[in-house]
Coordinates of C-alpha atoms and ligand atoms in Angstrom, one line a residue:
V13 CA 23.1 -18.5 -6.7
A14 CA 26.1 -16.4 -7.8
Q15 CA 25.2 -13.2 -9.6
P16 CA 25.6 -13.2 -13.4
G17 CA 29.1 -12.4 -14.3
R18 CA 30.3 -14.1 -11.2
A19 CA 30.1 -17.5 -12.8
A20 CA 26.4 -18.3 -12.8
P21 CA 26.0 -21.9 -11.8
V22 CA 25.8 -24.2 -14.7
L23 CA 23.9 -27.1 -13.3
S24 CA 24.5 -29.9 -15.8
F25 CA 21.3 -31.4 -16.8
V26 CA 19.7 -33.5 -14.1
R27 CA 20.3 -36.8 -15.9
N28 CA 18.4 -39.2 -13.7
F29 CA 15.5 -36.8 -13.7
W30 CA 15.3 -36.5 -17.4
G31 CA 16.3 -40.0 -18.3
G32 CA 19.0 -38.8 -20.7
A33 CA 16.7 -36.6 -22.8
A34 CA 18.3 -35.3 -25.9
R35 CA 19.3 -31.6 -26.2
P36 CA 19.7 -30.7 -22.6
I37 CA 18.9 -27.2 -21.3
E38 CA 22.3 -25.6 -21.0
R39 CA 21.6 -23.6 -18.0
M40 CA 19.1 -25.0 -15.5
N41 CA 18.7 -24.4 -11.8
Q42 CA 17.1 -27.0 -9.6
I43 CA 15.7 -25.9 -6.2
T44 CA 14.1 -28.4 -3.8
V45 CA 11.1 -27.3 -1.7
N46 CA 11.3 -29.5 1.4
T47 CA 7.7 -29.4 2.6
P48 CA 6.9 -32.1 5.0
S49 CA 3.7 -33.0 3.1
N50 CA 5.4 -33.5 -0.2
P51 CA 9.0 -32.4 -1.1
Y52 CA 9.3 -31.4 -4.8
V53 CA 11.6 -29.8 -7.2
V54 CA 11.4 -26.4 -9.0
L55 CA 13.3 -26.3 -12.2
V56 CA 14.2 -22.9 -13.7
G57 CA 15.6 -23.0 -17.2
R58 CA 15.2 -21.6 -20.7
G59 CA 13.5 -24.1 -23.0
L60 CA 12.0 -26.1 -20.2
L61 CA 8.4 -25.8 -21.5
R62 CA 9.4 -27.8 -24.6
K63 CA 10.6 -30.5 -22.2
A64 CA 7.5 -30.6 -20.1
G65 CA 6.5 -34.0 -21.6
A66 CA 9.8 -35.6 -20.6
A67 CA 9.5 -34.2 -17.1
L68 CA 6.0 -35.5 -16.6
A69 CA 7.1 -38.9 -17.8
T70 CA 9.3 -39.1 -14.6
L71 CA 6.2 -38.8 -12.4
R72 CA 4.6 -42.0 -13.8
D73 CA 1.4 -43.7 -12.9
Y74 CA -1.0 -41.0 -14.0
S75 CA -4.0 -41.9 -16.1
G76 CA -4.0 -38.8 -18.3
V77 CA -2.8 -35.2 -18.5
F78 CA -5.4 -32.5 -18.1
V79 CA -4.0 -29.1 -19.1
L80 CA -5.6 -26.2 -17.3
S81 CA -4.9 -22.8 -18.9
S82 CA -6.5 -19.7 -20.3
A83 CA -7.2 -18.7 -23.9
R84 CA -4.7 -15.9 -23.7
V85 CA -1.9 -18.1 -22.4
W86 CA -2.8 -20.9 -24.8
K87 CA -2.6 -18.6 -27.8
H88 CA 1.1 -18.0 -27.1
W89 CA 2.2 -21.3 -25.7
G90 CA -0.4 -23.9 -26.5
R91 CA 1.4 -25.3 -29.5
A92 CA 4.7 -25.7 -27.6
V93 CA 2.9 -27.4 -24.7
E94 CA 1.1 -29.8 -27.1
A95 CA 4.2 -30.6 -29.0
S96 CA 6.1 -31.4 -25.8
L97 CA 3.3 -33.6 -24.5
K98 CA 2.7 -35.6 -27.6
D99 CA 4.3 -38.7 -26.0
A100 CA 2.7 -38.3 -22.6
G101 CA -0.5 -40.1 -23.4
P102 CA -3.9 -38.6 -24.1
L103 CA -4.1 -34.9 -23.4
R104 CA -7.2 -33.0 -22.5
R105 CA -7.3 -29.2 -22.3
I106 CA -9.6 -27.0 -20.2
L107 CA -9.3 -23.3 -20.8
F108 CA -10.9 -20.8 -18.4
D109 CA -11.0 -17.1 -17.8
D110 CA -7.9 -16.0 -15.9
A111 CA -9.1 -12.5 -15.1
E112 CA -8.6 -11.7 -11.4
R113 CA -12.4 -11.1 -11.1
A114 CA -13.0 -14.6 -12.5
K115 CA -10.9 -16.2 -9.7
T116 CA -14.1 -17.4 -8.2
L117 CA -16.0 -20.4 -6.9
A118 CA -18.0 -20.3 -10.1
T119 CA -14.9 -20.7 -12.3
Y120 CA -13.7 -23.4 -9.9
E121 CA -16.9 -25.3 -10.2
K122 CA -17.0 -25.0 -14.0
V123 CA -13.5 -26.5 -14.2
C124 CA -14.3 -29.4 -11.8
R125 CA -17.5 -30.3 -13.8
Q126 CA -15.5 -30.2 -17.0
L127 CA -13.0 -32.6 -15.5
V128 CA -15.8 -35.0 -14.7
R129 CA -17.1 -34.8 -18.2
E130 CA -13.6 -35.4 -19.6
G131 CA -13.3 -38.5 -17.5
A132 CA -10.6 -37.3 -15.1
D133 CA -10.2 -40.0 -12.4
R134 CA -8.2 -40.1 -9.2
R135 CA -4.9 -40.7 -11.0
A136 CA -5.4 -37.7 -13.3
L137 CA -2.5 -35.2 -13.5
L138 CA -3.4 -31.6 -13.8
L139 CA -0.9 -29.4 -15.6
A140 CA -1.5 -25.7 -14.8
V141 CA 0.0 -23.5 -17.5
G142 CA -0.4 -19.8 -16.9
G143 CA -0.1 -17.0 -14.4
G144 CA -1.1 -16.8 -10.7
V145 CA -4.8 -16.9 -11.4
V146 CA -4.5 -20.1 -13.5
G147 CA -2.2 -21.6 -10.8
D148 CA -4.4 -20.7 -7.8
V149 CA -7.6 -22.0 -9.4
A150 CA -6.0 -25.1 -10.8
G151 CA -4.2 -25.7 -7.5
F152 CA -7.5 -25.5 -5.6
V153 CA -9.1 -27.8 -8.1
A154 CA -6.3 -30.3 -7.7
A155 CA -6.5 -30.1 -3.9
T156 CA -10.2 -30.9 -3.9
Y157 CA -11.3 -32.7 -7.0
L158 CA -11.9 -36.3 -5.9
R159 CA -10.2 -35.2 -2.6
G160 CA -6.9 -34.5 -4.4
V161 CA -5.2 -35.3 -7.7
R162 CA -1.7 -34.7 -9.0
L163 CA -0.6 -31.2 -9.9
V164 CA 2.3 -29.8 -11.9
H165 CA 2.8 -26.0 -12.3
V166 CA 4.1 -24.4 -15.5
P167 CA 4.1 -20.7 -14.4
T168 CA 4.2 -18.3 -17.4
T169 CA 4.3 -14.9 -15.6
L170 CA 7.1 -13.4 -13.6
M171 CA 4.7 -13.3 -10.6
A172 CA 3.9 -17.0 -10.9
Q173 CA 7.6 -18.0 -11.5
V174 CA 8.9 -16.1 -8.4
D175 CA 6.0 -16.6 -6.1
S176 CA 2.6 -18.2 -6.7
A177 CA 3.6 -21.5 -8.3
I178 CA 5.8 -22.3 -5.2
G179 CA 4.6 -23.1 -1.7
G180 CA 1.2 -24.7 -2.2
K181 CA -1.2 -21.9 -1.4
T182 CA -4.2 -22.3 -3.7
G183 CA -7.6 -20.7 -3.7
V184 CA -10.2 -18.2 -5.0
N185 CA -11.6 -14.8 -4.0
L186 CA -14.9 -13.9 -2.5
R187 CA -16.4 -10.5 -3.2
E188 CA -15.8 -9.8 0.4
G189 CA -12.1 -10.5 0.2
K190 CA -9.0 -12.0 -1.6
N191 CA -8.2 -15.6 -1.4
L192 CA -10.6 -16.3 1.4
I193 CA -11.4 -19.8 0.2
G194 CA -8.5 -22.2 -0.4
A195 CA -6.2 -25.0 0.6
F196 CA -2.6 -25.7 1.1
Y197 CA -1.7 -28.2 -1.6
Q198 CA 1.8 -28.8 -3.0
P199 CA 2.5 -29.6 -6.6
R200 CA 4.6 -32.6 -7.7
L201 CA 6.9 -30.4 -9.8
V202 CA 7.3 -26.9 -11.0
L203 CA 8.7 -26.0 -14.4
A204 CA 9.6 -22.3 -14.7
D205 CA 10.8 -21.4 -18.2
P206 CA 11.9 -17.7 -18.3
Q207 CA 11.5 -17.8 -22.1
T208 CA 7.7 -17.8 -21.7
L209 CA 8.0 -14.3 -20.2
G210 CA 8.9 -13.1 -23.7
T211 CA 5.2 -12.7 -24.6
L212 CA 4.1 -11.2 -21.3
P213 CA 2.7 -7.6 -21.6
V214 CA 5.1 -5.2 -20.0
R215 CA 2.6 -4.2 -17.4
E216 CA 2.4 -7.8 -16.2
F217 CA 6.2 -8.0 -16.0
R218 CA 6.4 -4.9 -13.9
A219 CA 3.7 -6.2 -11.6
G220 CA 5.8 -9.3 -10.9
L221 CA 8.8 -7.1 -10.1
Y222 CA 7.1 -5.7 -7.0
E223 CA 6.9 -9.1 -5.6
V224 CA 10.6 -9.5 -6.4
I225 CA 11.4 -6.3 -4.5
K226 CA 9.3 -7.8 -1.6
Y227 CA 11.9 -10.7 -1.3
G228 CA 14.7 -8.1 -1.1
I229 CA 13.0 -6.2 1.7
L230 CA 12.0 -9.2 3.7
G231 CA 15.4 -10.9 3.9
D232 CA 17.8 -10.4 1.0
A233 CA 20.0 -7.3 1.0
E234 CA 22.0 -8.6 -1.9
L235 CA 18.9 -9.0 -4.1
F236 CA 17.7 -5.5 -3.1
G237 CA 21.1 -3.9 -4.0
Y238 CA 21.1 -5.9 -7.2
L239 CA 17.7 -4.6 -8.2
E240 CA 18.8 -1.0 -7.4
E241 CA 21.9 -1.4 -9.6
N242 CA 20.4 -3.4 -12.5
L243 CA 16.8 -2.3 -12.7
A244 CA 17.2 -0.9 -16.2
D245 CA 18.6 -4.1 -17.6
I246 CA 16.0 -6.2 -15.8
L247 CA 13.2 -4.1 -17.3
K248 CA 14.8 -5.0 -20.7
Q249 CA 14.5 -8.7 -19.6
T250 CA 18.1 -9.4 -20.2
P251 CA 18.2 -13.3 -19.9
Q252 CA 21.2 -13.3 -17.6
H253 CA 19.6 -11.0 -15.1
L254 CA 16.2 -12.5 -15.4
D255 CA 17.3 -16.0 -14.8
W256 CA 19.4 -15.1 -11.8
M257 CA 16.7 -13.0 -10.3
I258 CA 14.0 -15.7 -10.7
T259 CA 16.2 -18.4 -9.3
R260 CA 17.1 -16.2 -6.3
C261 CA 13.4 -15.6 -5.5
V262 CA 12.5 -19.3 -5.9
E263 CA 15.3 -20.2 -3.5
A264 CA 14.0 -17.6 -1.0
K265 CA 10.4 -18.8 -1.2
A266 CA 11.5 -22.5 -1.1
G267 CA 13.6 -21.9 2.0
I268 CA 10.7 -20.1 3.8
V269 CA 7.9 -22.5 3.0
G270 CA 10.2 -25.5 3.6
K271 CA 10.4 -24.4 7.2
D272 CA 6.7 -23.4 7.6
E273 CA 4.4 -25.1 5.1
T274 CA 1.1 -23.9 6.5
E275 CA 2.0 -20.5 7.8
S276 CA 2.2 -21.1 11.6
G277 CA 4.9 -18.4 11.8
L278 CA 7.9 -17.7 9.7
R279 CA 6.0 -17.9 6.4
E280 CA 4.0 -14.8 7.5
V281 CA 7.0 -12.6 6.3
L282 CA 5.8 -13.3 2.7
N283 CA 2.8 -11.2 3.4
L284 CA 4.8 -8.1 3.5
G285 CA 2.8 -5.4 1.8
H286 CA -0.2 -7.7 1.4
T287 CA -2.5 -6.4 4.0
F288 CA -2.7 -3.1 2.2
A289 CA -2.6 -4.8 -1.2
H290 CA -5.5 -7.1 -0.6
A291 CA -7.6 -4.2 0.8
L292 CA -6.9 -2.2 -2.5
E293 CA -7.8 -5.2 -4.6
T294 CA -11.0 -5.9 -2.7
A295 CA -12.1 -2.3 -2.5
T296 CA -11.9 -2.0 -6.3
G297 CA -13.7 -5.2 -7.1
Y298 CA -10.5 -6.8 -8.5
R299 CA -10.7 -4.6 -11.6
T300 CA -8.2 -1.8 -11.1
Y301 CA -4.9 -3.3 -10.1
R302 CA -2.8 -6.2 -11.1
H303 CA -2.1 -8.1 -7.9
G304 CA 1.6 -7.1 -8.2
E305 CA 0.6 -3.4 -8.5
A306 CA -1.4 -3.6 -5.4
V307 CA 1.7 -5.1 -3.7
G308 CA 3.7 -2.2 -5.1
W309 CA 1.3 0.2 -3.2
G310 CA 1.4 -2.2 -0.3
L311 CA 5.2 -2.0 0.0
L312 CA 5.0 1.8 -0.1
A313 CA 2.3 1.9 2.6
A314 CA 4.2 -0.7 4.8
A315 CA 7.4 1.4 4.6
R316 CA 5.5 4.5 5.5
L317 CA 3.7 2.9 8.4
A318 CA 7.0 1.4 9.7
A319 CA 8.7 4.8 9.4
H320 CA 5.7 6.3 11.2
L321 CA 6.1 3.8 14.0
K322 CA 9.8 4.6 14.2
M323 CA 10.6 1.0 13.3
L324 CA 12.4 1.8 10.0
P325 CA 15.3 4.2 9.6
A326 CA 14.5 7.1 7.3
E327 CA 17.3 6.1 4.9
D328 CA 16.0 2.5 4.4
C329 CA 12.5 3.9 4.0
A330 CA 13.7 6.2 1.3
R331 CA 15.5 3.3 -0.5
I332 CA 12.3 1.2 -0.5
L333 CA 10.1 4.1 -1.8
A334 CA 12.6 4.9 -4.5
L335 CA 13.1 1.4 -5.8
V336 CA 9.3 0.7 -5.9
R337 CA 8.8 4.0 -7.7
R338 CA 11.4 3.3 -10.3
V339 CA 9.6 0.2 -11.6
G340 CA 7.0 2.5 -13.1
A341 CA 3.8 4.4 -12.5
L342 CA 1.1 2.6 -10.4
P343 CA -2.6 3.0 -11.1
A344 CA -3.9 5.7 -8.8
W345 CA -4.6 4.9 -5.1
P346 CA -8.4 4.1 -4.8
R347 CA -11.0 6.7 -3.9
S348 CA -12.2 4.6 -1.0
K349 CA -12.3 6.3 2.4
P350 CA -9.6 5.1 4.9
E351 CA -12.3 3.6 7.1
A352 CA -13.6 1.4 4.2
L353 CA -10.1 0.1 3.6
M354 CA -9.5 -0.5 7.3
Q355 CA -12.8 -2.4 7.5
I356 CA -11.5 -4.7 4.7
M357 CA -8.2 -5.2 6.5
R358 CA -10.0 -6.3 9.6
S359 CA -11.4 -9.3 7.7
D360 CA -8.0 -10.1 6.2
K361 CA -6.9 -13.7 6.8
K362 CA -4.0 -12.5 9.0
A363 CA -6.3 -10.5 11.3
R364 CA -7.0 -12.0 14.7
G365 CA -10.2 -11.2 16.5
G366 CA -10.7 -8.2 14.2
R367 CA -7.2 -6.8 15.0
V368 CA -5.1 -6.1 11.9
R369 CA -1.6 -7.6 12.1
F370 CA 1.0 -6.1 9.8
V371 CA 4.3 -7.3 8.5
L372 CA 6.6 -4.3 8.4
P373 CA 10.2 -3.6 7.4
K374 CA 12.7 -2.8 10.1
A375 CA 15.5 -2.4 7.6
I376 CA 16.5 -3.6 4.1
A377 CA 16.4 -7.4 4.5
S378 CA 14.6 -7.5 7.9
V379 CA 10.9 -7.5 8.8
E380 CA 8.8 -7.9 11.8
T381 CA 5.5 -9.8 11.8
G382 CA 2.4 -9.4 13.9
V383 CA 2.8 -5.7 14.3
E384 CA -0.3 -3.9 15.5
A385 CA -0.8 -0.2 15.0
S386 CA -3.5 2.1 16.4
D387 CA -6.4 2.9 14.1
E388 CA -5.3 6.5 14.2
T389 CA -1.9 5.7 12.9
V390 CA -3.1 3.5 10.1
R391 CA -5.7 6.1 9.1
E392 CA -3.0 8.7 8.9
V393 CA -0.8 6.5 6.6
L394 CA -3.9 5.8 4.4
R395 CA -4.6 9.5 4.2
Q396 CA -1.0 10.2 3.2
M397 CA -1.2 7.5 0.5
A398 CA -4.4 9.0 -0.8
A399 CA -3.0 12.4 -0.9
G400 CA -0.3 11.1 -3.3
R401 CA 2.5 11.4 -0.9
G402 CA 2.9 7.6 -0.7
A403 CA 5.7 7.5 -3.2
S404 CA 7.4 10.8 -2.3
Ligands
NAD15 N1 -0.6 -18.8 -4.3 C1 0.3 -17.9 -4.0 O1 1.2 -18.1 -3.2 C2 0.3 -16.6 -4.7 C3 1.4 -15.7 -4.7 C4 1.3 -14.5 -5.4 C5 0.2 -14.2 -6.2 N2 -0.9 -15.1 -6.2 C6 -2.0 -14.8 -7.0 O2 -1.6 -14.7 -8.4 C7 -2.5 -13.9 -9.1 C8 -1.7 -12.9 -9.9 O3 -1.0 -13.7 -10.8 P1 -0.3 -13.0 -12.1 O4 0.4 -11.8 -11.7 O5 0.5 -14.1 -12.7 O6 -1.5 -12.6 -13.0 P2 -2.5 -13.4 -14.0 O7 -2.5 -14.8 -13.7 O8 -3.7 -12.6 -13.9 O9 -1.8 -13.2 -15.4 C9 -1.6 -11.9 -15.9 C10 -2.1 -11.8 -17.4 O10 -1.1 -12.3 -18.2 C11 -1.5 -13.3 -19.1 N3 -0.4 -14.2 -19.3 C12 0.1 -15.1 -18.5 N4 1.2 -15.7 -19.0 C13 1.4 -15.0 -20.2 C14 2.5 -15.1 -21.1 N5 3.5 -15.9 -21.0 N6 2.4 -14.4 -22.2 C15 1.3 -13.5 -22.4 N7 0.3 -13.3 -21.5 C16 0.4 -14.1 -20.4 C17 -2.7 -13.9 -18.4 O11 -3.6 -14.4 -19.4 C18 -3.3 -12.7 -17.7 O12 -4.1 -11.9 -18.6 C19 -3.4 -13.2 -8.0 O13 -4.6 -13.7 -8.0 C20 -2.6 -13.4 -6.7 O14 -3.5 -13.4 -5.6 C21 -0.8 -16.2 -5.5
ZN16 ZN1 1.5 -11.5 -3.7

């Protein structure tokens, strides 16, 4: 995508896709995710939510739409979803708690049982409307209910639009660790409407920005520079900036998961900052940090560790620390002892035989995967973070 001001692409409405629907979205970007299991399209455009019904109609052959969402999301966007789906056949709605600590097997089971009671059969279509928690739970339900039913994502947080709704990772947490239960399961379609971010609490918006910064560090110098230059306007949610940024991230993620659907290699780069992040979230019982905030800390720690290992030039390290810090204040680093965090990291999904494998930056827009560091080095970085020097 060209940057705003440099003639943002005006993709004329995808006519065959929408069957000539009235009132096209003026500015819509279409990104294809070429996963071998099921290629699909991500649409990014203002007003898309109100066209959800027309979009679903193109998927055909489903027996009914089951909207999975949370009370909080529904309060803001339920009426718009219902209005857009009024011609899509009978609509059933299942609302569940989307707190991170409710991203559990218990919630998953409740949703599945409700689907049975509502009469969802193998041709049911699940429409996940919400942030990453709704999407991850709904996705895991879709992957497993009757061994798999159709899934469409309508992400309503910045995090979900730039990251969690794309790529097919679904699942729930265990008390012992983040996302330890799950499946790869691709949606049929993703409808990302940046307008829905208008009701998002500012803390949630900032949390999503850390994941955007992640894309810059792992492979997009232009995006990183763009964030450095325009952060103030982005924080004001200027549509032009927001739409460009979201599309850019979707393209990045689509490109990566299209080449490595089930994380046999390349896709690992997306875990930048996440070994630390998951440890912080687990250590605090999923109550202290928004996932994105934990990623913010994770990016700081990864940069510190990389600098410590002399993998990352000091100047690039400083740019990463500065940009992360400019997004806003993070909730304090946890009180947990370094050894406790390291113990959690050893049971991280990416660990092999109890050895932690980090994704670390080598420069802006370049990372290395599978980096092992001595316990002593990791402990030292964790000590620095705890001492409040992580962001300085
Ligand atoms: N599957 C993946 O690839 C992937 C990638 C990144 C993150 N994740 C997961 O996503 C989760 C975090 O997602 P998140 O950051 O979207 O948080 P979230 O789902 O917890 O949503 C944040 C809060 O915002 C509310 N909300 C959502 N949309 C809203 C809107 N438009 N207006 C007002 N309020 C709204 C929600 O009710 C919730 O309280 C974590 O569990 C993380 O592990 C998964
Ligand atoms: Zn993440």
